[in-house]
Each structure stands twice: as C-alpha cells, then as structure tokens.
Amino acid sequence: MDGETRSFLNVWLTAIAALCYCYYVTASLPPWKLRVLSLLPVIALFAALPLCISTVIPSGVTAFFLAWLCNSRLLLLAFDSGPLRQHKKSIPLFVTLACLPLNVRSESNRRGAPAARAPKLPFNWAAKILLLAVLVTANGTHCYKDANPKLLVAIYSCMLYLLIDVVLGFFINAVRLLTGVDLEPPSNEPYLSTSLQDFWGRRWNLVVTDTLHQSVYVPLRRAAEPFLGRQWANFPAILATFLVSGLMHELLYYYVIRAYPTWEVTWFFVFHGICVAAEVRIKAAAAARGSRWRIHPAVSGPVAVTFVVVTGSWWFFPPLVRSGVDVRVIEECNAPVKLLWKALEYIGARLNI
C-alpha cells in the first residue's frame, strides 16, 4: 500500500470515528450552545483532514464531502435542524448521510414536481461514465490542447458535470443498493435548464443546493423578513447564499491547488447571485402586474447554459488551468478509464463483438 492510499484510508477512518463521537454526543446533549461547543473540534478536524491528501481528485472529493457538506450538516444538527436530525436512531445511516453527498427523498418530493423529479433512463449513469471516459481519453492524447479556448472551456464544463454526476452517482447507487433507501439524484440534467434560477436552484448539484438552502438561504430570509418584508427578504438571502457558495468553492480550490486564493471563483458565484436575484425580482414584478409573458424555454434555456459556460471561462476555470490542476485531473482519471476500456474489450471478445 503506497503512502497516498494509506493517507486516504487514515483520513476516512478518522472521519468515521469522529462521526461516531458526533452521533453519541448529539444524542445526549441539548441543541444550541452545548452541542455547538461539542461539535466545534470535529468541524475543525474535518477542515484540516483534506490537507493530508496530495492527489487532486481524492483531496477534492474529501474536502467537498467533509469540509463542506459534512460540516454544514453538523452545524445544522447543532441547532436541531438539517437532514441528520431525522436519522439519529441508526448510527450506520447517520454516519453515511453525514459524510457522503446523499439526500433522502422526502414524501413531498415524491409527490411534488413530477417533471423535475422524473426518473432517469436505466442506462443514464452508465452512458455518462462512457462519455466521461471518451473525453478523458481524448484529452489524454492532447488532441484538445491546440483547440480554440472556448471549445476547451465547453469540454471542461461537460467533464466537470459528468465527473460530479459519476462520483456522486456512484455513492448514491451503492447506498441505495445496500440499504434500499430512496435517495435524491445528484443533479437533474442541468443542460435542460430554462433559466439561471432553474439551473442553480433545481438542476445543478442538488445536494449542495439543498445544503445551502437549509444552512444559509432559509435562516437569512427569515431574519430579513421583519425588516424588508416578505417581498424583498429573498433578495439578500439569495446574494448571501451565492457568496457562501463562492467562499466554499474558494476553499475547495485551496485544497486542490494549495495556493493563496485569487477570489475569481468567489466573484463568479457572487455575479451569478446578483443575476439570479435580479431574475427572481423581475419575475415577481411581472407576476404582480398580471403579466403572463415568458421567454420560450427553447430560447431561454440555451442562453442560460451558455451564460454559465461563458462566465465560467472568465472566472471559474482559469485558476484551475493556471495551476495545472486540469492536467492532473485528467492524468488521475486515465488509470480507471484504461481499466474500463480493457474491461469492455474483454467483454466484447467474450461476446464476439
């Protein structure tokens, strides 16, 4: 076992042990002050653990799972809120939901929003794995290095979406298979978004969306309502939610780049927060005037997705490209992709395809 694998295992064994401590502590202590004080050492530990891993994908995944999602859920639990509050009777389920990007599908989600929660095709996840493998293989041959920078950004955007969906989908499918728990999908086909609000609020990385909604948006909106009224309270809540998202992405970038932040990715999310808040406000004003005019989704959808990709080329991807993280990610993906191609070749040979 090499040193990096040993470090990865030690990090996750430490995290599981710490979460067992959280399970018993939160079961015996009341919410608020005592719970917060008891969980703060674990939150600090989870913020430091990703620094023990040097490879990009394992450190990035560990930082995303522990330093962001798990810490957010532990903070919510400290105030007797969030998804962990409902699963304190089973320690395996508590630990699994705390450290993995999983959301149990609620009854309201089962009954509501049928279009947004439509079941995916049986081979949807497998198709994404194959498409990601094709893009990684093509990038590994350096055939895109001399391509137009705009084309390269579009390819990287596709790879980012596929990588997130494949990694999160792996854990979701594994836990669903082992426990039978009905879990939310990692995303809801963001390329079909009809607006920025639809993209960020209902389609892209639903686990992060739900976490930010519970930990930032809802508390701030409730706090702002007495001062701004119900009509305007969501405006600062949206801006604060995107600001927190930007700062957390900046932290993730630090874990994988190991360099001082440039604040570009923070500005990317702040800018999108301003745009989403403006969109929500315009829609509310139009609805108040009784206007039913809407831009057709066939037009607004491509415009919204293109807007995300273009602004991503300005602020989201440059820190990763300058530091060479994009090249390291492709190199780290090459090994499992080669195994996948060999497995498919073996299956094809056995089936005489």
PDB file of C-alpha atoms in Angstrom, residues 56-247:
ATOM      1  CA  VAL A  56      -6.239  16.234  -6.761  1.00  0.00           C
ATOM      2  CA  ILE A  57      -9.379  14.103  -7.057  1.00  0.00           C
ATOM      3  CA  PRO A  58      -9.150  12.337  -3.645  1.00  0.00           C
ATOM      4  CA  SER A  59      -8.314  15.602  -1.848  1.00  0.00           C
ATOM      5  CA  GLY A  60     -11.051  17.498  -3.703  1.00  0.00           C
ATOM      6  CA  VAL A  61     -13.659  14.810  -3.046  1.00  0.00           C
ATOM      7  CA  THR A  62     -12.656  14.554   0.627  1.00  0.00           C
ATOM      8  CA  ALA A  63     -12.780  18.342   1.029  1.00  0.00           C
ATOM      9  CA  PHE A  64     -16.183  18.500  -0.651  1.00  0.00           C
ATOM     10  CA  PHE A  65     -17.612  15.673   1.462  1.00  0.00           C
ATOM     11  CA  LEU A  66     -16.096  16.548   4.857  1.00  0.00           C
ATOM     12  CA  ALA A  67     -15.031  20.209   4.944  1.00  0.00           C
ATOM     13  CA  TRP A  68     -18.181  21.467   3.215  1.00  0.00           C
ATOM     14  CA  LEU A  69     -21.156  19.101   3.257  1.00  0.00           C
ATOM     15  CA  CYS A  70     -20.471  17.222   6.484  1.00  0.00           C
ATOM     16  CA  ASN A  71     -19.510  20.350   8.428  1.00  0.00           C
ATOM     17  CA  SER A  72     -22.636  22.130   7.178  1.00  0.00           C
ATOM     18  CA  ARG A  73     -24.823  19.235   8.286  1.00  0.00           C
ATOM     19  CA  LEU A  74     -23.140  19.050  11.675  1.00  0.00           C
ATOM     20  CA  LEU A  75     -23.723  22.776  12.206  1.00  0.00           C
ATOM     21  CA  LEU A  76     -27.375  22.340  11.282  1.00  0.00           C
ATOM     22  CA  LEU A  77     -27.631  19.390  13.677  1.00  0.00           C
ATOM     23  CA  ALA A  78     -26.106  21.515  16.446  1.00  0.00           C
ATOM     24  CA  PHE A  79     -29.189  23.737  16.137  1.00  0.00           C
ATOM     25  CA  ASP A  80     -31.500  20.695  15.836  1.00  0.00           C
ATOM     26  CA  SER A  81     -32.055  21.179  12.109  1.00  0.00           C
ATOM     27  CA  GLY A  82     -30.991  19.626   8.823  1.00  0.00           C
ATOM     28  CA  PRO A  83     -31.110  16.085   7.398  1.00  0.00           C
ATOM     29  CA  LEU A  84     -29.166  14.372  10.215  1.00  0.00           C
ATOM     30  CA  ARG A  85     -31.817  15.248  12.803  1.00  0.00           C
ATOM     31  CA  GLN A  86     -34.217  12.733  11.247  1.00  0.00           C
ATOM     32  CA  HIS A  87     -31.737   9.825  11.258  1.00  0.00           C
ATOM     33  CA  LYS A  88     -30.387   9.729  14.817  1.00  0.00           C
ATOM     34  CA  LYS A  89     -31.766   6.235  15.548  1.00  0.00           C
ATOM     35  CA  SER A  90     -29.319   4.371  13.289  1.00  0.00           C
ATOM     36  CA  ILE A  91     -25.589   5.041  13.612  1.00  0.00           C
ATOM     37  CA  PRO A  92     -24.653   3.468  10.229  1.00  0.00           C
ATOM     38  CA  LEU A  93     -27.244   5.609   8.432  1.00  0.00           C
ATOM     39  CA  PHE A  94     -26.222   8.678  10.454  1.00  0.00           C
ATOM     40  CA  VAL A  95     -22.540   8.285   9.523  1.00  0.00           C
ATOM     41  CA  THR A  96     -23.371   7.541   5.884  1.00  0.00           C
ATOM     42  CA  LEU A  97     -25.632  10.569   5.464  1.00  0.00           C
ATOM     43  CA  ALA A  98     -23.194  12.802   7.339  1.00  0.00           C
ATOM     44  CA  CYS A  99     -20.061  12.079   5.322  1.00  0.00           C
ATOM     45  CA  LEU A 100     -21.494  11.288   1.885  1.00  0.00           C
ATOM     46  CA  PRO A 101     -23.353  13.629  -0.521  1.00  0.00           C
ATOM     47  CA  LEU A 102     -26.730  11.954  -0.075  1.00  0.00           C
ATOM     48  CA  ASN A 103     -30.229  13.330   0.374  1.00  0.00           C
ATOM     49  CA  VAL A 104     -33.066  11.023   1.366  1.00  0.00           C
ATOM     50  CA  ARG A 105     -36.056  11.662  -0.858  1.00  0.00           C
ATOM     51  CA  SER A 106     -38.860  13.133   1.233  1.00  0.00           C
ATOM     52  CA  GLU A 107     -42.566  12.407   0.831  1.00  0.00           C
ATOM     53  CA  SER A 108     -43.159  15.916  -0.521  1.00  0.00           C
ATOM     54  CA  ASN A 109     -40.545  15.348  -3.220  1.00  0.00           C
ATOM     55  CA  ARG A 110     -42.099  12.013  -4.117  1.00  0.00           C
ATOM     56  CA  ARG A 111     -45.486  13.644  -4.637  1.00  0.00           C
ATOM     57  CA  GLY A 112     -44.432  17.070  -5.952  1.00  0.00           C
ATOM     58  CA  ALA A 113     -42.661  18.427  -9.013  1.00  0.00           C
ATOM     59  CA  PRO A 114     -43.093  15.359 -11.234  1.00  0.00           C
ATOM     60  CA  ALA A 115     -41.274  16.938 -14.164  1.00  0.00           C
ATOM     61  CA  ALA A 116     -38.288  17.957 -12.077  1.00  0.00           C
ATOM     62  CA  ARG A 117     -38.121  14.547 -10.372  1.00  0.00           C
ATOM     63  CA  ALA A 118     -38.796  12.414 -13.458  1.00  0.00           C
ATOM     64  CA  PRO A 119     -36.958   9.069 -13.329  1.00  0.00           C
ATOM     65  CA  LYS A 120     -33.858   8.790 -15.459  1.00  0.00           C
ATOM     66  CA  LEU A 121     -33.302   6.185 -18.144  1.00  0.00           C
ATOM     67  CA  PRO A 122     -31.868   2.910 -16.765  1.00  0.00           C
ATOM     68  CA  PHE A 123     -28.561   3.414 -18.583  1.00  0.00           C
ATOM     69  CA  ASN A 124     -28.288   7.137 -17.934  1.00  0.00           C
ATOM     70  CA  TRP A 125     -25.494   6.831 -15.376  1.00  0.00           C
ATOM     71  CA  ALA A 126     -23.623   4.240 -17.447  1.00  0.00           C
ATOM     72  CA  ALA A 127     -23.855   6.487 -20.504  1.00  0.00           C
ATOM     73  CA  LYS A 128     -22.323   9.340 -18.510  1.00  0.00           C
ATOM     74  CA  ILE A 129     -19.447   7.093 -17.433  1.00  0.00           C
ATOM     75  CA  LEU A 130     -18.744   6.172 -21.063  1.00  0.00           C
ATOM     76  CA  LEU A 131     -18.943   9.783 -22.245  1.00  0.00           C
ATOM     77  CA  LEU A 132     -16.588  10.890 -19.449  1.00  0.00           C
ATOM     78  CA  ALA A 133     -14.195   8.089 -20.411  1.00  0.00           C
ATOM     79  CA  VAL A 134     -14.229   9.237 -24.043  1.00  0.00           C
ATOM     80  CA  LEU A 135     -13.489  12.851 -23.061  1.00  0.00           C
ATOM     81  CA  VAL A 136     -10.720  11.824 -20.649  1.00  0.00           C
ATOM     82  CA  THR A 137      -9.144   9.578 -23.297  1.00  0.00           C
ATOM     83  CA  ALA A 138      -9.317  12.323 -25.917  1.00  0.00           C
ATOM     84  CA  ASN A 139      -7.814  14.850 -23.501  1.00  0.00           C
ATOM     85  CA  GLY A 140      -5.145  12.340 -22.555  1.00  0.00           C
ATOM     86  CA  THR A 141      -3.965  12.241 -26.158  1.00  0.00           C
ATOM     87  CA  HIS A 142      -3.591  16.073 -26.040  1.00  0.00           C
ATOM     88  CA  CYS A 143      -5.808  16.488 -29.089  1.00  0.00           C
ATOM     89  CA  TYR A 144      -7.623  19.409 -27.420  1.00  0.00           C
ATOM     90  CA  LYS A 145      -4.547  21.347 -26.316  1.00  0.00           C
ATOM     91  CA  ASP A 146      -4.352  23.343 -29.536  1.00  0.00           C
ATOM     92  CA  ALA A 147      -8.122  23.742 -29.745  1.00  0.00           C
ATOM     93  CA  ASN A 148      -9.961  27.025 -29.509  1.00  0.00           C
ATOM     94  CA  PRO A 149     -10.012  28.128 -25.830  1.00  0.00           C
ATOM     95  CA  LYS A 150     -13.803  28.488 -25.975  1.00  0.00           C
ATOM     96  CA  LEU A 151     -14.109  24.884 -27.179  1.00  0.00           C
ATOM     97  CA  LEU A 152     -11.770  23.754 -24.408  1.00  0.00           C
ATOM     98  CA  VAL A 153     -13.915  25.500 -21.781  1.00  0.00           C
ATOM     99  CA  ALA A 154     -17.046  23.832 -23.179  1.00  0.00           C
ATOM    100  CA  ILE A 155     -15.304  20.446 -22.971  1.00  0.00           C
ATOM    101  CA  TYR A 156     -14.129  21.116 -19.412  1.00  0.00           C
ATOM    102  CA  SER A 157     -17.674  22.159 -18.460  1.00  0.00           C
ATOM    103  CA  CYS A 158     -19.013  18.840 -19.766  1.00  0.00           C
ATOM    104  CA  MET A 159     -16.271  16.935 -17.942  1.00  0.00           C
ATOM    105  CA  LEU A 160     -16.990  18.756 -14.671  1.00  0.00           C
ATOM    106  CA  TYR A 161     -20.699  17.931 -14.883  1.00  0.00           C
ATOM    107  CA  LEU A 162     -20.001  14.294 -15.792  1.00  0.00           C
ATOM    108  CA  LEU A 163     -17.335  13.880 -13.102  1.00  0.00           C
ATOM    109  CA  ILE A 164     -19.645  15.236 -10.387  1.00  0.00           C
ATOM    110  CA  ASP A 165     -22.551  13.102 -11.588  1.00  0.00           C
ATOM    111  CA  VAL A 166     -20.431   9.947 -11.896  1.00  0.00           C
ATOM    112  CA  VAL A 167     -18.726  10.312  -8.489  1.00  0.00           C
ATOM    113  CA  LEU A 168     -21.890  11.296  -6.613  1.00  0.00           C
ATOM    114  CA  GLY A 169     -23.942   8.797  -8.598  1.00  0.00           C
ATOM    115  CA  PHE A 170     -21.583   6.002  -7.548  1.00  0.00           C
ATOM    116  CA  PHE A 171     -22.201   6.648  -3.844  1.00  0.00           C
ATOM    117  CA  ILE A 172     -25.937   7.160  -4.363  1.00  0.00           C
ATOM    118  CA  ASN A 173     -26.337   3.900  -6.299  1.00  0.00           C
ATOM    119  CA  ALA A 174     -24.157   1.964  -3.835  1.00  0.00           C
ATOM    120  CA  VAL A 175     -26.051   3.174  -0.749  1.00  0.00           C
ATOM    121  CA  ARG A 176     -29.411   2.688  -2.459  1.00  0.00           C
ATOM    122  CA  LEU A 177     -28.435  -0.889  -3.366  1.00  0.00           C
ATOM    123  CA  LEU A 178     -27.158  -1.727   0.137  1.00  0.00           C
ATOM    124  CA  THR A 179     -29.864  -0.045   2.221  1.00  0.00           C
ATOM    125  CA  GLY A 180     -32.883   0.314  -0.053  1.00  0.00           C
ATOM    126  CA  VAL A 181     -33.197   3.980   0.974  1.00  0.00           C
ATOM    127  CA  ASP A 182     -34.776   6.194  -1.693  1.00  0.00           C
ATOM    128  CA  LEU A 183     -32.207   8.913  -2.466  1.00  0.00           C
ATOM    129  CA  GLU A 184     -32.262  12.107  -4.487  1.00  0.00           C
ATOM    130  CA  PRO A 185     -30.254  12.128  -7.755  1.00  0.00           C
ATOM    131  CA  PRO A 186     -27.000  14.152  -7.795  1.00  0.00           C
ATOM    132  CA  SER A 187     -28.381  16.541 -10.413  1.00  0.00           C
ATOM    133  CA  ASN A 188     -31.360  16.954 -12.699  1.00  0.00           C
ATOM    134  CA  GLU A 189     -29.906  17.288 -16.214  1.00  0.00           C
ATOM    135  CA  PRO A 190     -28.666  20.909 -15.922  1.00  0.00           C
ATOM    136  CA  TYR A 191     -28.228  21.185 -19.698  1.00  0.00           C
ATOM    137  CA  LEU A 192     -32.057  21.292 -19.868  1.00  0.00           C
ATOM    138  CA  SER A 193     -32.262  24.401 -17.658  1.00  0.00           C
ATOM    139  CA  THR A 194     -34.670  27.120 -18.771  1.00  0.00           C
ATOM    140  CA  SER A 195     -33.145  29.968 -16.716  1.00  0.00           C
ATOM    141  CA  LEU A 196     -30.369  30.746 -14.244  1.00  0.00           C
ATOM    142  CA  GLN A 197     -32.797  30.260 -11.360  1.00  0.00           C
ATOM    143  CA  ASP A 198     -33.748  26.864 -12.770  1.00  0.00           C
ATOM    144  CA  PHE A 199     -30.080  25.920 -13.278  1.00  0.00           C
ATOM    145  CA  TRP A 200     -28.829  26.811  -9.803  1.00  0.00           C
ATOM    146  CA  GLY A 201     -31.990  26.103  -7.824  1.00  0.00           C
ATOM    147  CA  ARG A 202     -33.431  22.940  -9.355  1.00  0.00           C
ATOM    148  CA  ARG A 203     -30.891  21.196 -11.567  1.00  0.00           C
ATOM    149  CA  TRP A 204     -27.194  21.686 -10.733  1.00  0.00           C
ATOM    150  CA  ASN A 205     -25.652  19.679  -7.856  1.00  0.00           C
ATOM    151  CA  LEU A 206     -28.828  19.202  -5.840  1.00  0.00           C
ATOM    152  CA  VAL A 207     -27.020  18.147  -2.652  1.00  0.00           C
ATOM    153  CA  VAL A 208     -25.173  21.479  -2.465  1.00  0.00           C
ATOM    154  CA  THR A 209     -28.355  23.352  -3.378  1.00  0.00           C
ATOM    155  CA  ASP A 210     -30.261  21.694  -0.539  1.00  0.00           C
ATOM    156  CA  THR A 211     -27.420  22.261   1.945  1.00  0.00           C
ATOM    157  CA  LEU A 212     -27.121  25.965   1.105  1.00  0.00           C
ATOM    158  CA  HIS A 213     -30.907  26.343   1.165  1.00  0.00           C
ATOM    159  CA  GLN A 214     -31.159  24.966   4.708  1.00  0.00           C
ATOM    160  CA  SER A 215     -27.997  26.484   6.179  1.00  0.00           C
ATOM    161  CA  VAL A 216     -27.935  29.944   4.545  1.00  0.00           C
ATOM    162  CA  TYR A 217     -30.996  30.900   2.499  1.00  0.00           C
ATOM    163  CA  VAL A 218     -33.836  29.964   4.865  1.00  0.00           C
ATOM    164  CA  PRO A 219     -32.321  31.437   8.080  1.00  0.00           C
ATOM    165  CA  LEU A 220     -31.339  34.706   6.379  1.00  0.00           C
ATOM    166  CA  ARG A 221     -34.684  35.097   4.642  1.00  0.00           C
ATOM    167  CA  ARG A 222     -36.498  34.634   7.960  1.00  0.00           C
ATOM    168  CA  ALA A 223     -34.166  37.136   9.639  1.00  0.00           C
ATOM    169  CA  ALA A 224     -34.683  39.705   6.868  1.00  0.00           C
ATOM    170  CA  GLU A 225     -38.492  39.455   6.648  1.00  0.00           C
ATOM    171  CA  PRO A 226     -39.247  41.694   9.683  1.00  0.00           C
ATOM    172  CA  PHE A 227     -37.069  44.463   8.218  1.00  0.00           C
ATOM    173  CA  LEU A 228     -37.580  44.149   4.454  1.00  0.00           C
ATOM    174  CA  GLY A 229     -40.935  42.406   4.210  1.00  0.00           C
ATOM    175  CA  ARG A 230     -41.703  39.094   2.552  1.00  0.00           C
ATOM    176  CA  GLN A 231     -41.435  40.572  -0.932  1.00  0.00           C
ATOM    177  CA  TRP A 232     -37.806  41.713  -0.608  1.00  0.00           C
ATOM    178  CA  ALA A 233     -36.414  39.337   2.034  1.00  0.00           C
ATOM    179  CA  ASN A 234     -35.288  36.759  -0.509  1.00  0.00           C
ATOM    180  CA  PHE A 235     -33.005  39.271  -2.263  1.00  0.00           C
ATOM    181  CA  PRO A 236     -30.264  39.457   0.444  1.00  0.00           C
ATOM    182  CA  ALA A 237     -30.792  35.749   1.178  1.00  0.00           C
ATOM    183  CA  ILE A 238     -30.003  34.841  -2.442  1.00  0.00           C
ATOM    184  CA  LEU A 239     -26.917  37.080  -2.500  1.00  0.00           C
ATOM    185  CA  ALA A 240     -25.636  35.652   0.796  1.00  0.00           C
ATOM    186  CA  THR A 241     -26.229  32.081  -0.406  1.00  0.00           C
ATOM    187  CA  PHE A 242     -24.159  32.614  -3.535  1.00  0.00           C
ATOM    188  CA  LEU A 243     -21.464  34.428  -1.537  1.00  0.00           C
ATOM    189  CA  VAL A 244     -21.148  31.467   0.843  1.00  0.00           C
ATOM    190  CA  SER A 245     -21.074  29.103  -2.141  1.00  0.00           C
ATOM    191  CA  GLY A 246     -18.277  31.154  -3.685  1.00  0.00           C
ATOM    192  CA  LEU A 247     -16.245  31.152  -0.464  1.00  0.00           C
TER     193      LEU A 247
END
